[in-house]
Coordinates of C-alpha atoms and ligand atoms in Angstrom, one line a residue:
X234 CA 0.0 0.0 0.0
X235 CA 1.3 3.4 -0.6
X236 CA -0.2 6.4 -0.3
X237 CA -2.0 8.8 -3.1
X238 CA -0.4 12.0 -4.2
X239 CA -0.7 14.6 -6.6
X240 CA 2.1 15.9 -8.5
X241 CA 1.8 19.4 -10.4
X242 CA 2.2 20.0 -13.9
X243 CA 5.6 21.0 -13.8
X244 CA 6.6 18.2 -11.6
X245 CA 4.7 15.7 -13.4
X246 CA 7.0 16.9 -16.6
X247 CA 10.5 17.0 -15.3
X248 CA 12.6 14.3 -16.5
X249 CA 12.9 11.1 -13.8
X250 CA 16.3 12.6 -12.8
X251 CA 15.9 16.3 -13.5
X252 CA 16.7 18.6 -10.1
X253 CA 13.8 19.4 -8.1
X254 CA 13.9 20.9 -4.6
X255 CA 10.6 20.7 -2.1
X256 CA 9.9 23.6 -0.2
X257 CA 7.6 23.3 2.9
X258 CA 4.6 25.2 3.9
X259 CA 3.9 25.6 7.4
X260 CA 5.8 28.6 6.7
X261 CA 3.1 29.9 4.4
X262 CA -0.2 28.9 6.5
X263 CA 1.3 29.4 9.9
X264 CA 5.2 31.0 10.0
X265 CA 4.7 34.1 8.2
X266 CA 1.8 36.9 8.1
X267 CA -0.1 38.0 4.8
X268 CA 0.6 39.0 2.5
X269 CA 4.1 38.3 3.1
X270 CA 3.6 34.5 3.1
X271 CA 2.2 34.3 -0.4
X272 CA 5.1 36.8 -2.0
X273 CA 7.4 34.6 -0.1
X274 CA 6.4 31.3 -1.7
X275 CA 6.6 33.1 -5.1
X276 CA 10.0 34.3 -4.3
X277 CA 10.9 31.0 -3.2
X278 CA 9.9 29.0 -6.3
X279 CA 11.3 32.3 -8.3
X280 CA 14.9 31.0 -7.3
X281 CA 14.8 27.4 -7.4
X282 CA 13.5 27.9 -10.9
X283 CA 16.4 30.8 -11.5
X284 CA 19.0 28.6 -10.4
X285 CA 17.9 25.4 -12.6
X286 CA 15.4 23.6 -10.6
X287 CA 11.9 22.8 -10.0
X288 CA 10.2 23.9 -7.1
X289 CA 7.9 21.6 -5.8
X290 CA 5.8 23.2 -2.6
X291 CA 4.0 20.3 -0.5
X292 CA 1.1 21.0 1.0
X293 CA -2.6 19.4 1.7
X294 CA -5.5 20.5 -0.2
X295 CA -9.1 18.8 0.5
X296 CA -6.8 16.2 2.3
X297 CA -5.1 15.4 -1.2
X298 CA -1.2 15.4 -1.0
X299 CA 0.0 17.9 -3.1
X300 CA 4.0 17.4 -4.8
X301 CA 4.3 21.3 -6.3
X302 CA 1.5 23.8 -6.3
X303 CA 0.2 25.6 -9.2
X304 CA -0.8 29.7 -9.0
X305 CA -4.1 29.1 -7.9
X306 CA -3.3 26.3 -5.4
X307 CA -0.7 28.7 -3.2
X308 CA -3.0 31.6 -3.7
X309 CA -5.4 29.5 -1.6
X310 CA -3.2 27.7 0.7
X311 CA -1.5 31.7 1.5
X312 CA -5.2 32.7 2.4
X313 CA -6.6 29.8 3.9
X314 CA -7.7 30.8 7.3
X315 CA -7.9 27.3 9.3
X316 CA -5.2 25.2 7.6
X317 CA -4.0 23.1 9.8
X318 CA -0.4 22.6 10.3
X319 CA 0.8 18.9 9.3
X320 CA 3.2 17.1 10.8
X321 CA 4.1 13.0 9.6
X322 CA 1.1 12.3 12.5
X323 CA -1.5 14.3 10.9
X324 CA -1.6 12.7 7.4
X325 CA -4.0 11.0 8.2
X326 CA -6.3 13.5 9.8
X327 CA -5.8 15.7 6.9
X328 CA -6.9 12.9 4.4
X329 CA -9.5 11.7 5.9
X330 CA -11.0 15.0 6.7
X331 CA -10.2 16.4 3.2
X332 CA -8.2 19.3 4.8
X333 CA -6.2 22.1 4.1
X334 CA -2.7 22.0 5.6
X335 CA 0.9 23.3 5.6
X336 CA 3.5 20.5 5.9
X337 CA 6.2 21.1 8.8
X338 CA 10.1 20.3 7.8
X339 CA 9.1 16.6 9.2
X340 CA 5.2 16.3 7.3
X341 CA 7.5 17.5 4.0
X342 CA 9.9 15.2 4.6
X343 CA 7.6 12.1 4.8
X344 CA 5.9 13.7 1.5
X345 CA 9.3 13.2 -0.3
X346 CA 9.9 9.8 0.5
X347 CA 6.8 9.2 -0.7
X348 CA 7.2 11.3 -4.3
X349 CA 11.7 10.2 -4.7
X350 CA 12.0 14.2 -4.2
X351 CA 16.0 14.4 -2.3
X352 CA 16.8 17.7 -1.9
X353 CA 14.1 20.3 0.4
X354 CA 15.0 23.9 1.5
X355 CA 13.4 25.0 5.2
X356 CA 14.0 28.1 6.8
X357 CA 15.2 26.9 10.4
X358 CA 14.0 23.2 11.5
X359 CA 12.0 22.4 14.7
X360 CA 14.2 21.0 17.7
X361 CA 13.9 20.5 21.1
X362 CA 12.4 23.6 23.2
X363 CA 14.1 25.4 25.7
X364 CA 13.0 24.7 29.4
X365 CA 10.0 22.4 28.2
X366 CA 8.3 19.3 29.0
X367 CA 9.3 17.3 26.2
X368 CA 8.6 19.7 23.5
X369 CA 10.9 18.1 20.9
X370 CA 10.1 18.5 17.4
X371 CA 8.6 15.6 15.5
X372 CA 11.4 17.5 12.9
X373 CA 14.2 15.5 14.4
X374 CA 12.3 12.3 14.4
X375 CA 12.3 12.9 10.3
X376 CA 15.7 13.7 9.9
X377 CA 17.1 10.4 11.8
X378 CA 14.8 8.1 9.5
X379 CA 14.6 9.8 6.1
X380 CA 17.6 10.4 3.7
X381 CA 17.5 13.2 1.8
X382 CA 19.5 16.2 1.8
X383 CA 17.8 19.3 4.1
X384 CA 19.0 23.0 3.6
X385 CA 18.4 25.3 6.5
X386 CA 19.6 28.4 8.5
X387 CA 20.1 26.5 11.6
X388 CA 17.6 25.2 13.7
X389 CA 15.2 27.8 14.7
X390 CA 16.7 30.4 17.5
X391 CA 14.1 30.1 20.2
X392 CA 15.1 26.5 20.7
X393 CA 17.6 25.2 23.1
X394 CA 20.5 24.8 20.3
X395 CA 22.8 22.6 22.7
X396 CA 20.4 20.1 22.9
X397 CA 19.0 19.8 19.9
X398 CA 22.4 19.1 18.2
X399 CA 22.9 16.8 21.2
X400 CA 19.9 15.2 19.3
X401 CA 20.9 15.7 15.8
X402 CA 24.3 13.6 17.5
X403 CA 22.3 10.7 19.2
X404 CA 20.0 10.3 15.8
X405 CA 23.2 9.7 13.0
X406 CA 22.3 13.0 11.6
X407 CA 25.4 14.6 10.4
X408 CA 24.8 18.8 10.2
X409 CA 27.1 20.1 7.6
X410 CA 27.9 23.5 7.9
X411 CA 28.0 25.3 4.4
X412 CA 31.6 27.5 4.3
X413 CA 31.0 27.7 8.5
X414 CA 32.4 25.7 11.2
X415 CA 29.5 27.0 13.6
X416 CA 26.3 26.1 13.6
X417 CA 24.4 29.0 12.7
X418 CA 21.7 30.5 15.2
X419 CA 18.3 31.1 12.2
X420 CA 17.9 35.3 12.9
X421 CA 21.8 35.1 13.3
X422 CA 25.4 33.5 11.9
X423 CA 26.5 32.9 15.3
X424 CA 25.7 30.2 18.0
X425 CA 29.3 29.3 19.4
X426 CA 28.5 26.0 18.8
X427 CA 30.3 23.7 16.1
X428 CA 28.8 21.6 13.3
X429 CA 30.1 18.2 12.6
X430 CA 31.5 19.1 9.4
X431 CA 32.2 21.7 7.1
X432 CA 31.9 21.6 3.7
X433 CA 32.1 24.8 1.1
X434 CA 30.4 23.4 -2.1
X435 CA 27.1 22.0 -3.4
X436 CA 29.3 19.4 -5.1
X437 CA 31.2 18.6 -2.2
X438 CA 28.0 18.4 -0.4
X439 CA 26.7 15.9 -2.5
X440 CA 29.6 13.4 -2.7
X441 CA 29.3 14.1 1.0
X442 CA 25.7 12.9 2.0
X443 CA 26.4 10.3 -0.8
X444 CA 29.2 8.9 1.1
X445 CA 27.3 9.0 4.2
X446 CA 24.3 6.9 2.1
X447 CA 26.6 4.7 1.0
X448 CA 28.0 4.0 4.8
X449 CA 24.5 2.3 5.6
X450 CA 22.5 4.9 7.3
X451 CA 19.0 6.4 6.5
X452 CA 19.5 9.8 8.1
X453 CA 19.6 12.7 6.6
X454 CA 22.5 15.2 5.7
X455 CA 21.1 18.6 7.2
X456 CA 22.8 21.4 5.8
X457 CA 23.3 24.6 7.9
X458 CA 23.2 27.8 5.3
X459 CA 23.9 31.0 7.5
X460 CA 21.5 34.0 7.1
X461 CA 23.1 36.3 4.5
X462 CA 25.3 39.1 6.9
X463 CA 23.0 42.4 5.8
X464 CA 19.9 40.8 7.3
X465 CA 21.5 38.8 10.1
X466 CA 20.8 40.1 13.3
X467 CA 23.5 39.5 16.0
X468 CA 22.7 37.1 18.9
X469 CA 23.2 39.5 21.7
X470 CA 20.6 41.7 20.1
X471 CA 18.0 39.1 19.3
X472 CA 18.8 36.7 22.4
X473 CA 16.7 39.0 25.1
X474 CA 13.9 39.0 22.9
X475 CA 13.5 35.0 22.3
X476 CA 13.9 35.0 26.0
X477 CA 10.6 37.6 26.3
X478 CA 8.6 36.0 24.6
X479 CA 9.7 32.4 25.6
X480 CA 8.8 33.2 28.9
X481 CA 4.9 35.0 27.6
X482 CA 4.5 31.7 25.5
X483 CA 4.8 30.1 29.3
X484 CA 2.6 32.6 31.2
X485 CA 0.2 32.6 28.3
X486 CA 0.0 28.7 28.6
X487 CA 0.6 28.2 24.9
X488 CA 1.4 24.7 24.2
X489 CA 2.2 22.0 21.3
X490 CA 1.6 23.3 17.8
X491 CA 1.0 26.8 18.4
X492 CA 4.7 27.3 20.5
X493 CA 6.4 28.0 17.5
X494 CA 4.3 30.2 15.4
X495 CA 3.4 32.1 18.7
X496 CA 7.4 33.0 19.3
X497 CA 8.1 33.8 15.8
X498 CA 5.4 36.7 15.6
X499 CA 5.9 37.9 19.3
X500 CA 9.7 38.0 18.4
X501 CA 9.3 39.7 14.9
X502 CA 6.6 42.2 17.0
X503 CA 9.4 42.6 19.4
X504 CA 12.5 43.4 17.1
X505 CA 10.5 46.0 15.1
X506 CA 10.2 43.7 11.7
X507 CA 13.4 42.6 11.7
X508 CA 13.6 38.8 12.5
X509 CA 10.8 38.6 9.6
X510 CA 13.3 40.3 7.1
X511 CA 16.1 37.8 8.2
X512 CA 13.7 35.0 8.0
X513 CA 12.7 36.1 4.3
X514 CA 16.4 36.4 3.4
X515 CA 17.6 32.9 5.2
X516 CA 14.5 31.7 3.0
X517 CA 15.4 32.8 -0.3
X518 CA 19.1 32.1 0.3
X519 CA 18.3 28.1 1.2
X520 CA 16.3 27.7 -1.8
X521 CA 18.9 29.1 -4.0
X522 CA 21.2 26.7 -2.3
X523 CA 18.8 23.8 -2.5
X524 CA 18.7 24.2 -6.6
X525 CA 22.7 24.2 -6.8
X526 CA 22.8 21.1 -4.6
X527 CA 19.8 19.5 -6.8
X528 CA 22.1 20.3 -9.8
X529 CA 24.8 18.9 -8.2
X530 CA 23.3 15.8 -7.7
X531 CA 21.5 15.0 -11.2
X532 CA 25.5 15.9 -12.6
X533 CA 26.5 13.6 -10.0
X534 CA 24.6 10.7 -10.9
X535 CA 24.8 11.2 -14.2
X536 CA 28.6 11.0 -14.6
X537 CA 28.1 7.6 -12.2
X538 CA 25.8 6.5 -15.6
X539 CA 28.2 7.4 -17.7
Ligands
PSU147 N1 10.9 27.8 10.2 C1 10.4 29.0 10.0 N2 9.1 29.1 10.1 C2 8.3 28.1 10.4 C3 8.8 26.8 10.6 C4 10.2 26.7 10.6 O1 11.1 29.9 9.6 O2 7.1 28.3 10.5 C5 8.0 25.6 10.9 C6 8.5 24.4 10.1 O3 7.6 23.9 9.3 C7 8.9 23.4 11.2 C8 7.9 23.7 12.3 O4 8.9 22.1 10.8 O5 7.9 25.2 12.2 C9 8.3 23.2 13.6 O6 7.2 23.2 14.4 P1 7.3 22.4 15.8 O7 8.4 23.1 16.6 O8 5.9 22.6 16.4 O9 7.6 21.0 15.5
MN148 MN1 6.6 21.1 19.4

């Protein structure tokens, strides 16, 4: 048994090994406000396309799995006003209740195994939450069980970075940090904590992951893309913010799925705009990275054919 999907035109007409890089969308229905979120899934699939890819955005409409989204399809999903926000658990509840939903970094993730899609751009994965009960994202869970290649900024600043590498370490999930040595902190290029291993081209990335394939794992190879240095913000400045509204999100009692899109907007209200203008640029730059390393790998496999 495998599950349904539906793949977009432009999916459904790239060659079997052309590049294509899946982009989620709980950043559209749940991470970003409008109209900001629609713009920023066109800019998105703008740059994958620019830099010799297909963009394939994964999302839930009427509880169908969608593999790319057409004009009309991420005009919707931008404005829906109850999507629900879909982790690898609530596949189910979305098809079986014909739902609107934006996958999560993990809910995108199981949508590529599912559609042989290798290569995903993110803006900062889940992770495990500072001073919580077990908040640890289901994000982790996806990256020590599916291998694909994951481009992001760093896991997402509010979270307790320590342990969530701690995690990454536990789970086989090498983090490779792109021309860095440190792990870069989402809003900023600095955490003061080290990735595993450095590596400062898509190619090299990709003979990389494919060496850590061939070693007999089934993690994946997340790749840590710093924020671009005019719309970083430094982590002294944005640090006494995420601790702000950490500590509201505890007073107010928010809990589970709503933690994260709670911190994001009470940080960006709290820094004046300007964690949602790093956030747009950490966006934009991961997808661009995403299409190289998608190139990369179709040249790759190729000259194995050959
Ligand atoms: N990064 C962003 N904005 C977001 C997210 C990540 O810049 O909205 C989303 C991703 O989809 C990620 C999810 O998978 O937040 C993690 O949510 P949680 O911590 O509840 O697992
Ligand atoms: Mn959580």
């Amino acid at each position: 048994m495998t599950l349904a999907f539906h793949r977009s035109i432009e999916i459904e007409k790239a060659a079997a090994d052309a590049p294509v890089v899946a982009l989620e969308s709980t950043v559209l229905t749940h991470g970003l406000p409008r109209p900001q979120n629609l713009q920023l899934a066109r800019d998105m699939e703008r740059v994958v396309r620019e830099h010799g890819a297909a963009p394939a955005t994964i999302a839930f409409l009427d509880g169908v799995l969608r593999i790319g989204l057409n004009e009309t399809d991420l005009t919707r999903l931008a404005n829906e006003q109850d999507a629900l926000k879909v982790g690898p658990r609530d596949f189910a509840t979305a098809i079986s209740g014909k739902l609107c939903g934006g996958t999560t970094v993990a809910g995108t993730m199981l949508a590529c195994k599912h559609a042989g899609i290798k290569v995903f751009a993110t803006g900062g994965i889940g992770g495990v939450h500072r001073e919580s009960n077990f908040d640890i994202s289901a994000d982790l869970q996806a990256l020590a069980t599916i291998p694909m290649i994951v481009v992001c900024a760093g896991a997402k600043a509010i979270l307790d970075l320590p342990a969530t590498l701690e995690y990454l370490e536990t789970m086989n999930v090498p983090v490779v940090g792109y021309g860095t040595d440190e792990f870069p902190a989402f809003f900023s290029r600095e955490s003061g904590l080290e990735v595993s291993v450095r590596r400062d081209s898509p190619e090299a990335i990709v003979e990389f992951a494919a060496t850590h394939w061939r070693a007999g794992l089934q993690s994946a190879v997340l790749v840590a893309n710093p924020v671009p240095a005019e719309e970083a913000i430094p982590r002294s400045v944005v640090e006494p913010f995420i601790e702000r509204a950490n500590r509201e999100a505890g007073e107010r009692s928010i809990h589970g799925k709503a933690v994260t899109p709670f911190l994001l907007q009470r940080i960006n209200e709290l820094t004046g705009g300007k964690s949602m203008q790093a956030n747009l640029a950490l966006l934009l730059n991961n997808a661009r990275l995403a299409a190289q390393i998608a190139r990369a790998l179709q040249s790759a496999a190729r000259k194995r054919l050959a």
